XYZ file of C-alpha atoms in Angstrom:
709
model
C -10.942 -10.556 36.320
C -12.144 -10.499 39.891
C -15.317 -12.171 41.191
C -17.158 -8.863 41.483
C -16.422 -7.982 37.860
C -17.509 -11.442 36.744
C -20.768 -11.137 38.678
C -21.418 -7.706 37.182
C -20.935 -9.003 33.639
C -23.214 -11.960 34.273
C -25.911 -9.612 35.594
C -25.463 -7.317 32.593
C -25.848 -10.205 30.143
C -29.057 -11.317 31.871
C -30.389 -7.753 31.767
C -29.872 -7.532 28.009
C -31.084 -11.028 27.147
C -34.177 -10.944 29.360
C -35.220 -7.297 29.259
C -33.530 -5.137 26.614
C -33.418 -7.335 23.517
C -36.968 -8.723 24.019
C -38.216 -5.120 24.277
C -39.361 -5.345 27.912
C -38.019 -2.069 29.255
C -40.829 -0.663 31.517
C -42.814 1.925 29.599
C -42.182 4.644 32.184
C -38.424 4.168 31.681
C -38.411 4.053 27.880
C -38.121 7.805 27.412
C -34.892 7.705 29.398
C -33.429 4.461 28.046
C -34.193 5.288 24.410
C -33.858 9.035 24.723
C -30.666 10.941 24.071
C -28.828 14.165 24.654
C -28.938 16.311 21.534
C -25.597 17.691 20.410
C -25.304 20.195 17.560
C -22.292 19.754 15.271
C -21.308 22.122 12.490
C -21.495 20.825 8.923
C -18.941 21.797 6.247
C -21.618 23.796 4.420
C -22.362 25.875 7.506
C -25.448 23.922 8.584
C -26.073 22.023 11.805
C -25.999 18.266 12.221
C -28.035 17.115 15.252
C -26.335 14.149 16.935
C -28.324 12.164 19.500
C -26.011 10.685 22.138
C -27.990 8.059 24.038
C -27.155 6.488 27.362
C -24.313 3.973 27.412
C -26.554 0.967 28.124
C -28.648 1.674 25.035
C -25.629 2.297 22.775
C -24.021 -0.915 24.006
C -27.179 -2.841 23.119
C -27.164 -1.387 19.608
C -23.487 -2.220 19.153
C -24.074 -5.822 20.226
C -26.900 -6.133 17.710
C -24.775 -4.577 14.958
C -22.071 -7.110 15.671
C -24.581 -9.967 15.441
C -25.920 -8.631 12.147
C -22.479 -8.251 10.560
C -22.794 -11.603 8.766
C -26.011 -10.388 7.083
C -24.656 -7.104 5.722
C -23.490 -8.464 2.397
C -26.795 -10.273 1.845
C -28.823 -7.150 2.628
C -26.771 -4.368 1.045
C -24.032 -5.550 -1.301
C -23.014 -4.391 -3.857
C -24.873 -1.093 -4.110
C -24.963 0.150 -0.515
C -21.409 0.367 0.884
C -22.126 2.584 3.900
C -22.919 -0.349 6.239
C -20.716 -3.335 6.942
C -18.493 -2.886 3.885
C -14.819 -2.703 4.810
C -13.281 0.362 3.168
C -16.719 1.141 1.745
C -15.997 4.795 0.987
C -12.699 3.928 -0.698
C -14.386 1.230 -2.777
C -16.954 3.717 -4.036
C -14.390 6.388 -4.907
C -12.097 3.993 -6.786
C -15.096 2.453 -8.577
C -16.317 5.816 -9.787
C -12.850 6.882 -10.956
C -12.471 3.563 -12.813
C -15.884 3.944 -14.424
C -15.410 7.540 -15.492
C -11.960 6.831 -16.901
C -13.224 4.051 -19.168
C -13.601 4.835 -22.910
C -16.946 2.999 -22.870
C -18.341 5.605 -20.468
C -17.557 8.676 -22.534
C -21.164 9.215 -23.649
C -22.588 8.906 -20.117
C -23.507 11.285 -17.321
C -23.130 11.081 -13.562
C -25.623 12.202 -10.940
C -24.908 12.773 -7.251
C -28.006 12.856 -5.058
C -28.653 14.366 -1.670
C -31.599 14.314 0.738
C -32.588 17.001 3.210
C -32.152 15.917 6.838
C -32.473 12.275 5.762
C -31.924 10.448 9.064
C -34.484 12.557 10.901
C -37.291 12.411 8.319
C -37.462 8.788 7.195
C -40.795 7.232 8.193
C -40.565 5.058 11.265
C -43.520 2.875 10.304
C -41.678 1.796 7.156
C -38.476 1.294 9.114
C -40.332 -1.035 11.486
C -41.993 -2.887 8.601
C -38.659 -3.483 6.854
C -37.037 -4.678 10.074
C -39.879 -7.146 10.654
C -39.551 -8.500 7.119
C -35.765 -8.621 6.822
C -34.339 -8.998 10.334
C -37.225 -10.125 12.587
C -34.816 -11.244 15.307
C -34.229 -7.617 16.338
C -37.792 -6.369 15.837
C -38.769 -6.328 19.511
C -35.838 -4.113 20.413
C -36.353 -1.765 17.447
C -40.095 -1.587 18.114
C -39.614 -0.393 21.647
C -36.925 2.074 20.560
C -38.801 3.649 17.647
C -42.505 2.779 17.748
C -43.175 5.719 20.040
C -41.765 9.202 20.308
C -38.438 9.480 22.064
C -37.089 12.346 24.137
C -34.147 14.402 22.899
C -32.799 16.415 25.798
C -31.421 19.922 25.393
C -29.438 20.466 28.563
C -30.820 19.383 31.941
C -34.398 20.641 31.685
C -35.575 21.125 28.107
C -36.406 18.398 25.628
C -38.061 17.890 22.268
C -39.941 14.903 20.906
C -38.402 12.828 18.154
C -41.300 11.336 16.209
C -39.767 10.454 12.856
C -36.473 9.175 11.572
C -33.680 7.266 13.265
C -31.357 8.883 15.742
C -28.014 10.070 14.401
C -25.836 8.709 17.164
C -27.603 5.383 17.550
C -25.070 2.717 16.412
C -27.985 1.002 14.669
C -29.059 4.199 12.897
C -27.024 3.673 9.687
C -28.194 0.056 9.439
C -31.866 1.002 9.806
C -31.576 3.855 7.328
C -29.753 1.724 4.759
C -32.220 -1.144 5.152
C -35.224 1.084 4.521
C -33.691 2.996 1.613
C -32.804 -0.178 -0.257
C -36.232 0.413 -1.823
C -34.633 3.379 -3.583
C -31.422 1.608 -4.482
C -33.224 -1.324 -6.102
C -35.198 1.010 -8.371
C -32.081 2.389 -10.046
C -31.072 0.700 -13.312
C -28.123 2.817 -14.453
C -24.786 1.214 -15.279
C -23.310 2.446 -12.001
C -25.498 2.518 -8.908
C -23.583 3.238 -5.697
C -24.717 4.544 -2.311
C -22.946 5.483 0.872
C -25.922 5.789 3.225
C -27.806 8.875 1.981
C -25.174 9.903 -0.605
C -26.068 8.371 -3.959
C -24.013 8.228 -7.159
C -25.522 6.903 -10.381
C -24.026 6.964 -13.849
C -25.098 5.743 -17.261
C -26.815 6.872 -20.426
C -28.753 10.102 -20.095
C -32.093 8.328 -20.461
C -31.279 5.789 -17.756
C -29.999 8.389 -15.290
C -33.042 10.582 -15.921
C -35.339 7.641 -15.311
C -33.472 6.775 -12.102
C -33.640 10.379 -10.961
C -37.409 10.380 -11.246
C -37.637 6.989 -9.535
C -35.428 8.197 -6.672
C -37.578 11.279 -6.199
C -40.837 9.328 -6.243
C -39.685 6.485 -4.000
C -37.967 8.746 -1.493
C -41.164 10.762 -1.016
C -43.018 7.578 -0.098
C -40.386 6.967 2.590
C -40.706 10.453 4.040
C -37.469 11.669 2.445
C -37.127 14.871 0.453
C -34.681 15.007 -2.440
C -32.765 18.278 -2.396
C -32.082 19.255 -6.047
C -29.940 22.234 -5.039
C -27.399 19.818 -3.505
C -27.602 17.309 -6.341
C -24.917 17.512 -9.031
C -24.827 16.500 -12.716
C -21.533 15.699 -14.446
C -21.018 15.000 -18.159
C -18.110 12.596 -18.604
C -17.388 13.803 -22.114
C -19.587 16.776 -23.044
C -18.479 16.681 -26.688
C -19.981 13.229 -27.240
C -23.282 13.873 -25.477
C -26.557 15.085 -26.853
C -27.653 18.427 -25.553
C -29.185 18.103 -22.109
C -31.723 20.621 -20.977
C -30.777 20.510 -17.303
C -33.516 22.977 -16.399
C -36.329 20.727 -17.604
C -34.825 17.245 -17.377
C -32.976 17.758 -14.071
C -34.708 20.816 -12.608
C -32.697 22.580 -9.920
C -29.717 20.250 -10.274
C -26.328 21.949 -10.544
C -24.126 20.980 -13.478
C -20.459 20.669 -12.484
C -17.125 20.359 -14.258
C -14.036 18.215 -13.708
C -12.635 20.567 -11.084
C -15.766 20.178 -8.942
C -16.290 16.442 -9.182
C -15.804 15.033 -5.695
C -17.309 12.039 -3.987
C -17.455 11.470 -0.245
C -14.880 14.214 0.212
C -12.398 12.725 -2.276
C -11.439 14.233 -5.656
C -12.301 11.982 -8.578
C -10.264 13.692 -11.295
C -6.898 15.486 -10.946
C -8.580 18.810 -11.708
C -10.419 18.592 -8.379
C -7.319 17.921 -6.287
C -6.461 21.548 -5.572
C -9.896 22.550 -4.294
C -9.975 19.430 -2.102
C -6.516 19.843 -0.656
C -6.321 23.590 -0.075
C -8.734 23.620 2.911
C -6.765 20.826 4.578
C -3.601 22.884 4.463
C -5.443 25.900 5.826
C -6.821 23.800 8.689
C -3.362 22.444 9.482
C -1.949 25.956 9.696
C -4.690 27.003 12.112
C -4.234 23.944 14.303
C -0.443 24.241 14.448
C -0.867 27.793 15.729
C -3.146 26.503 18.475
C -0.636 23.829 19.437
C 1.601 26.626 20.712
C -0.827 27.081 23.610
C -0.241 23.564 24.927
C 2.515 21.827 26.808
C 5.067 20.448 24.424
C 4.398 16.748 25.007
C 0.668 17.270 24.430
C 1.418 19.294 21.307
C 3.759 16.652 19.883
C 1.243 13.886 20.539
C -1.618 15.792 18.900
C 0.502 16.773 15.905
C 1.377 13.138 15.260
C -1.938 11.489 16.125
C -4.483 14.082 15.008
C -3.309 17.035 12.951
C -0.662 15.777 10.548
C -1.101 12.535 8.623
C -4.525 11.554 10.065
C -6.107 14.656 8.514
C -5.100 13.688 4.991
C -4.922 9.886 5.128
C -8.316 9.385 3.494
C -7.443 11.814 0.696
C -4.066 10.270 -0.100
C -5.555 6.767 -0.094
C -8.442 7.583 -2.404
C -6.588 9.753 -4.931
C -3.046 9.941 -6.431
C -2.177 12.989 -4.347
C 1.527 12.100 -4.510
C 1.500 13.789 -7.922
C 0.576 17.133 -6.336
C 4.174 17.707 -5.290
C 3.857 21.417 -4.526
C 0.946 20.912 -2.126
C 2.689 17.972 -0.462
C 5.776 20.086 0.077
C 3.748 22.947 1.563
C 1.948 20.554 3.886
C 5.221 18.970 4.997
C 6.844 22.365 5.501
C 3.988 23.418 7.792
C 4.502 20.271 9.852
C 8.273 20.805 9.929
C 7.947 24.355 11.216
C 5.439 23.295 13.867
C 7.678 20.446 15.009
C 10.651 22.768 15.128
C 8.779 25.171 17.386
C 7.434 22.440 19.664
C 10.844 20.831 20.207
C 13.097 23.881 19.864
C 15.248 21.789 17.549
C 16.644 22.914 14.209
C 14.639 20.689 11.848
C 16.902 20.629 8.839
C 18.661 18.029 6.733
C 19.200 14.650 8.368
C 17.380 15.670 11.554
C 14.146 16.351 9.674
C 14.697 13.218 7.592
C 15.004 11.097 10.744
C 12.078 12.819 12.473
C 9.745 11.860 9.647
C 10.562 8.156 9.921
C 8.247 5.792 11.839
C 9.013 5.459 15.537
C 10.221 1.867 15.132
C 12.892 3.091 12.697
C 14.209 5.787 14.984
C 11.936 8.636 13.936
C 9.340 10.661 15.795
C 6.495 9.228 13.723
C 5.706 12.660 12.241
C 5.406 11.377 8.696
C 5.749 13.482 5.558
C 2.738 13.362 3.289
C 5.106 13.471 0.301
C 6.532 10.117 1.448
C 3.323 8.402 2.571
C 0.987 9.454 -0.253
C 2.379 6.961 -2.767
C 2.183 3.777 -0.615
C -1.182 4.917 0.774
C -2.731 5.198 -2.698
C -1.219 1.937 -3.948
C -2.453 -0.049 -0.954
C -5.945 1.425 -1.183
C -6.313 0.521 -4.860
C -5.199 -3.040 -4.129
C -7.324 -3.405 -0.987
C -10.478 -2.334 -2.811
C -9.934 -4.233 -6.062
C -12.448 -7.010 -5.290
C -15.040 -4.407 -4.295
C -14.436 -2.405 -7.462
C -14.806 -5.589 -9.486
C -18.281 -6.057 -8.005
C -19.288 -2.457 -8.751
C -18.298 -2.033 -12.408
C -18.745 -4.241 -15.427
C -16.209 -6.941 -16.247
C -15.230 -5.026 -19.372
C -14.403 -1.861 -17.455
C -12.692 -3.719 -14.610
C -10.347 -5.476 -17.051
C -9.101 -2.149 -18.425
C -5.720 -0.904 -17.250
C -5.829 1.619 -14.415
C -3.399 4.332 -15.578
C -3.263 6.030 -12.170
C -2.343 2.773 -10.431
C 0.194 1.701 -13.071
C 1.885 5.086 -12.926
C 2.009 4.935 -9.113
C 3.417 1.390 -9.137
C 6.107 2.407 -11.638
C 7.056 5.336 -9.435
C 7.339 3.031 -6.413
C 9.576 0.620 -8.339
C 11.822 3.498 -9.381
C 12.221 4.555 -5.748
C 12.848 1.066 -4.364
C 14.507 -0.769 -7.241
C 13.406 -1.546 -10.800
C 14.112 -5.212 -10.080
C 11.988 -5.223 -6.897
C 8.637 -7.007 -7.059
C 5.554 -5.286 -5.598
C 4.617 -6.627 -2.162
C 2.704 -9.890 -1.997
C 0.292 -8.484 0.584
C -0.336 -5.451 -1.581
C -3.515 -4.480 0.265
C -1.498 -3.544 3.382
C -0.156 0.004 3.352
C 2.811 -0.883 5.542
C 4.033 -3.365 2.932
C 4.402 -0.543 0.395
C 5.642 1.983 2.943
C 8.238 -0.002 4.880
C 10.715 -0.612 2.006
C 10.808 3.135 1.319
C 11.277 3.906 5.034
C 14.088 1.372 5.342
C 15.845 2.936 2.369
C 15.750 6.350 4.065
C 16.922 4.858 7.361
C 19.790 3.025 5.621
C 20.846 6.234 3.883
C 21.025 7.978 7.250
C 23.185 5.152 8.590
C 25.477 5.264 5.566
C 25.840 9.025 5.846
C 26.541 8.935 9.606
C 29.686 11.031 10.088
C 31.010 9.073 13.089
C 30.714 5.836 15.047
C 28.859 7.810 17.708
C 26.160 8.841 15.246
C 25.907 5.359 13.794
C 25.543 3.828 17.274
C 22.824 6.360 18.097
C 20.868 5.633 14.926
C 21.084 1.882 15.426
C 19.955 2.132 19.053
C 16.964 4.468 18.536
C 15.762 2.222 15.708
C 15.806 -0.901 17.875
C 12.793 -2.701 19.328
C 10.857 -0.727 21.963
C 13.454 2.073 21.966
C 10.830 4.672 21.074
C 8.014 3.441 23.300
C 7.988 6.720 25.233
C 6.838 8.438 22.056
C 3.849 6.104 21.697
C 2.419 6.631 25.180
C -0.586 8.813 25.890
C 0.845 11.834 27.745
C -0.960 11.325 31.060
C 0.769 12.928 34.043
C -0.967 10.876 36.727
C 0.356 7.674 35.144
C 3.904 8.939 34.814
C 3.645 9.006 31.020
C 4.069 12.707 30.398
C 7.390 14.533 30.071
C 7.730 18.149 31.081
C 8.706 20.658 28.425
C 12.446 20.639 29.070
C 12.625 16.853 29.295
C 10.706 16.373 26.048
C 12.985 18.774 24.204
C 16.148 17.059 25.436
C 14.759 13.555 24.837
C 13.878 14.343 21.229
C 17.175 16.130 20.620
C 19.140 13.150 21.959
C 17.114 10.781 19.788
C 17.744 12.913 16.693
C 21.362 13.795 17.382
C 20.474 17.483 17.407
C 22.211 20.363 19.116
C 21.226 20.625 22.793
C 23.608 23.189 24.233
C 26.634 25.358 23.660
C 29.986 23.663 24.304
C 30.998 24.085 27.943
C 32.847 22.428 30.811
C 30.928 19.928 32.946
C 30.037 21.473 36.290
C 30.813 18.157 38.037
C 33.960 16.779 36.427
C 35.264 19.772 34.430
C 35.489 17.746 31.199
C 34.438 19.272 27.883
C 30.780 18.972 26.906
C 30.064 19.291 23.171
C 26.885 20.608 21.534
C 25.232 17.164 21.605
C 25.160 17.304 25.425
C 25.785 13.544 25.656
C 28.716 13.832 28.069
C 26.289 13.880 30.996
C 24.965 10.431 30.043
C 28.277 8.769 30.907
C 29.748 11.287 33.334
C 30.970 9.560 36.499
C 29.076 12.216 38.472
C 25.834 11.868 36.470
C 22.948 13.072 38.614
C 20.179 11.266 36.741
C 21.275 7.724 37.418
C 19.996 7.234 40.930
C 16.572 8.782 40.316
C 16.136 6.665 37.197
C 17.384 3.540 38.968
C 14.926 3.959 41.825
C 11.970 4.742 39.582
C 12.538 1.817 37.211
C 12.925 -0.651 40.069
C 9.724 0.664 41.614
C 7.958 0.070 38.276
C 9.301 -3.487 38.115
C 8.210 -4.162 41.704
C 4.710 -2.833 40.968
C 4.482 -4.831 37.741
C 5.508 -8.029 39.497
C 2.854 -7.339 42.136
C 0.221 -7.006 39.404
C 1.501 -10.315 38.023
C 1.011 -11.999 41.413
C 4.545 -11.790 42.840
C 5.161 -9.656 45.909
C 8.717 -8.400 46.183
C 11.165 -6.371 48.230
C 13.625 -3.818 46.914
C 17.337 -3.878 47.794
C 17.088 -6.957 50.006
C 19.947 -7.636 52.412
C 21.181 -10.914 53.861
C 19.679 -13.040 51.091
C 22.131 -15.802 51.880
C 25.486 -16.371 53.431
C 27.026 -16.380 49.978
C 25.430 -13.040 49.108
C 26.511 -11.467 52.393
C 30.055 -12.747 52.035
C 30.420 -11.202 48.611
C 28.425 -8.051 49.286
C 25.819 -8.888 46.639
C 22.648 -6.842 46.934
C 20.328 -7.180 43.923
C 17.746 -4.526 43.175
C 14.835 -6.745 44.166
C 13.667 -10.197 45.211
C 10.239 -11.830 45.069
C 8.696 -13.401 48.125
C 6.993 -16.156 46.126
C 8.871 -18.591 43.937
C 9.089 -17.361 40.363
C 10.539 -20.184 38.270
C 11.693 -23.740 38.896
C 10.882 -23.438 42.594
C 13.205 -20.441 43.014
C 12.460 -16.862 44.018
C 13.349 -14.163 41.513
C 16.132 -11.656 42.011
C 16.771 -8.908 39.485
C 19.241 -6.130 38.900
C 18.633 -3.135 36.637
C 21.135 -0.840 34.972
C 21.192 1.761 32.231
C 24.386 2.314 30.261
C 25.198 5.060 27.796
C 24.996 3.936 24.170
C 27.445 6.568 22.937
C 29.913 6.620 25.815
C 33.409 7.049 24.328
C 34.726 4.059 26.275
C 32.052 1.773 24.810
C 32.567 3.068 21.275
C 36.275 2.241 21.580
C 35.755 -1.119 23.276
C 32.802 -2.652 21.400
C 31.902 -3.008 17.753
C 28.985 -0.892 16.544
C 26.052 -3.282 16.941
C 22.453 -2.792 18.046
C 22.177 -3.384 21.782
C 25.857 -4.311 22.128
C 26.307 -2.171 25.242
C 23.235 -3.689 26.911
C 24.352 -7.183 25.895
C 27.748 -6.730 27.517
C 26.120 -5.294 30.637
C 23.900 -8.379 30.901
C 26.955 -10.618 30.678
C 28.576 -8.684 33.503
C 25.432 -8.956 35.651
C 25.151 -12.692 35.009
C 28.763 -13.177 36.071
C 28.352 -10.999 39.155
C 25.267 -12.793 40.477
C 26.264 -16.312 39.400
C 27.041 -17.315 43.046
C 23.363 -16.829 43.916
C 21.803 -18.810 41.059
C 21.783 -22.088 43.004
C 19.083 -20.634 45.252
C 17.577 -17.864 43.123
C 16.446 -17.264 39.561
C 18.336 -14.188 38.346
C 17.239 -11.731 35.644
C 19.518 -8.930 34.410
C 17.608 -5.906 33.087
C 19.850 -3.707 30.981
C 18.723 -0.749 28.886
C 20.806 1.769 26.988
C 20.335 5.528 27.179
C 19.254 5.593 23.532
C 16.621 2.960 24.200
C 18.160 -0.340 23.086
C 17.356 -3.315 25.329
C 19.413 -6.313 26.325
C 17.792 -9.522 25.076
C 17.323 -11.067 28.528
C 15.831 -7.963 30.109
C 13.504 -7.454 27.154
C 12.279 -11.046 27.386
C 11.765 -10.730 31.134
C 9.712 -7.514 30.928
C 7.657 -8.988 28.099
C 6.952 -12.074 30.199
C 5.893 -9.988 33.206
C 3.509 -8.121 30.918
C 2.119 -11.444 29.713
C 1.531 -12.579 33.294
C -0.287 -9.326 34.074
C -2.425 -9.816 30.981
C -3.405 -13.308 32.138
C -4.582 -11.907 35.469
C -6.189 -8.648 34.337
C -7.151 -9.374 30.682
C -5.504 -6.078 29.776
C -3.994 -6.609 26.309
C -1.759 -3.535 26.671
C 0.035 -4.713 29.801
C 3.385 -5.321 28.108
C 3.297 -2.172 26.002
C 2.381 -0.045 29.005
C 5.250 -1.487 31.052
C 7.759 -0.843 28.270
C 6.408 2.690 27.861
C 6.682 3.422 31.586
C 10.300 2.213 31.757
C 11.125 4.073 28.544
C 9.793 7.275 30.143
C 12.100 6.890 33.131
C 15.083 6.357 30.821
C 14.282 9.710 29.198
C 13.929 11.460 32.558
C 17.265 10.049 33.643
C 18.861 11.189 30.390
C 17.487 14.675 30.829
C 18.698 14.936 34.411
C 22.140 13.759 33.303
C 22.348 16.287 30.484
C 21.227 19.153 32.691
C 23.526 17.940 35.449
C 26.510 19.271 33.563
C 25.408 22.764 34.577
C 24.532 24.097 38.012
C 20.731 24.183 38.093
C 19.335 22.392 41.176
C 15.772 23.620 40.626
C 15.519 22.019 37.183
C 16.791 18.716 38.502
C 14.295 18.679 41.349
C 11.385 19.153 38.943
C 12.334 16.439 36.459
C 10.828 13.539 38.390
C 7.681 15.372 39.467
C 5.137 13.094 37.777
C 2.071 14.959 38.978
C 2.889 18.344 37.480
C -0.278 19.236 35.597
C 0.012 23.034 35.673
C -0.754 24.661 32.326
C 2.263 25.890 30.485
C 3.036 27.456 27.133
C 5.940 26.962 24.812
C 7.362 30.309 25.753
C 7.539 29.475 29.465
């Protein structure tokens, strides 16, 4: 961090400590500092949710305060309010409710879901301020200045409205303030189960207790400025046959009575009967979004499919409910993803190719996971991660009862892995349940590999950092975005898919099979030089960021170097290690070159390892005066151990200077991108197409394009 940045941070800290937190913002500036731009978001029920997006300085202040208050959350809210400061709060509530409802002791009870109209914007500010003063006086000055007077909510550049009640939805402190004030409601409830996620309440118990709580909630909420909305409240009878007759119209006026198929909480189905109605809209949304992905460049589309529209859209559902049992829906969801991926990549996504694609990136896949494979470990890990929270929510008697959904899921996992396998020790971590299943699928692919070439490919793409290009944000200006043709070829090479029709190489006249890999090792490969230059430029720039200026392709390093014609790819001006300047030499060798497959045993990184040995031997005459680093990468992504260690160390040095924690990962991603560009140029170089080759290394191409272009 430079001196200017340090000075700025010091000034910012003084501004907050001396002016903002003590509530000393000048009055004439308060409407700006505590005001916000009003953004209207659509609600699932068709309504509008007004979100107040305040200025960055104000939101930062609220976030700092929230962080300071984190140690008080359990004292203030636990165990009934899980919407603030409770890790996995929503999951805890869902699992608690399912556990409670499934208990035989709860069969004669009812459940009530409550809802308030426009809760955040109607709660009385005077009571909010009073509760803050009583419970967390250390932040009162800040909250007083923010909410004691009306604030401005801006609609565009000119218009504004006054916000006179409630807390701003968008203020990072808003949920805390709302939860703190509504604890008056929570404490009034005496039912066996009393759970709240901010303004969404769920109470369950004997009819008399729930009815009493319902009246108390209504009365107390009115005193806080809140209005209970009976039309959005729901009543559920756990076992209607064992209950006395309830006159919902008089005892719970306006409240809708629901059945098993409608019982949902915080967007999650509680009973299996509600799974279909919960899941169907998610599949419909996926189908819409995959159609829209066709309008984007392929790299953007692939990134969004993986990071936004596939697994992320259902992760909460598969963690909170045993969705793995809904096999038909899982298959339909996966098939929609498969078809979208097939269209994005122009690759036949069948059999082993689809199986590999759906593996995590670190195991050679594309990271486009199948919900049918992730749903089981997701649910198991969620149940385990929330067990202590569930224990605090339900009675000891109910908690001690066997969870049939969990036991069934665990048994299914053991059947898939091995009946003799023990469940993971760190059972709260989803990866611990997921990884053994992924490794089994990866091992099956290796065992079924029809040739040494395919086995070598699978081993290489599943090696460390081999898939870093897939993890990068596709940003053209940073060199982290592949054009459509390059992305298609890169993915096809990684998956061992068909790239082209068999033909003769334009350069050497040798046969090129449908895999297109001949170009990677062709003696006339056109991608090598471009890749070589780009990677060395990246290394030079990285070393500069680490504090070492360098020159590329230095001549006349020493008499010994001149005599033997040794010209490394680069040399640092400053000493690098042990009083010696650094010299490095980079190369990229083809993992599946026929000569290597015949010469070396099939091992991960074997080709890169042998290349490093050759480089060390070649530059040994210079090591008395220079520190030498060989940097060897394979076309399928495997790294030589020395080069990998060197790049990792450079990233560490950059991190020390810049405080950027992603320095190493970014450097690996950038180099990985250039490997793919070189591969693509080499594959296309087997045919006569100069224009395509010229465009491959154009890093600033940001023109819109469609999949059909």
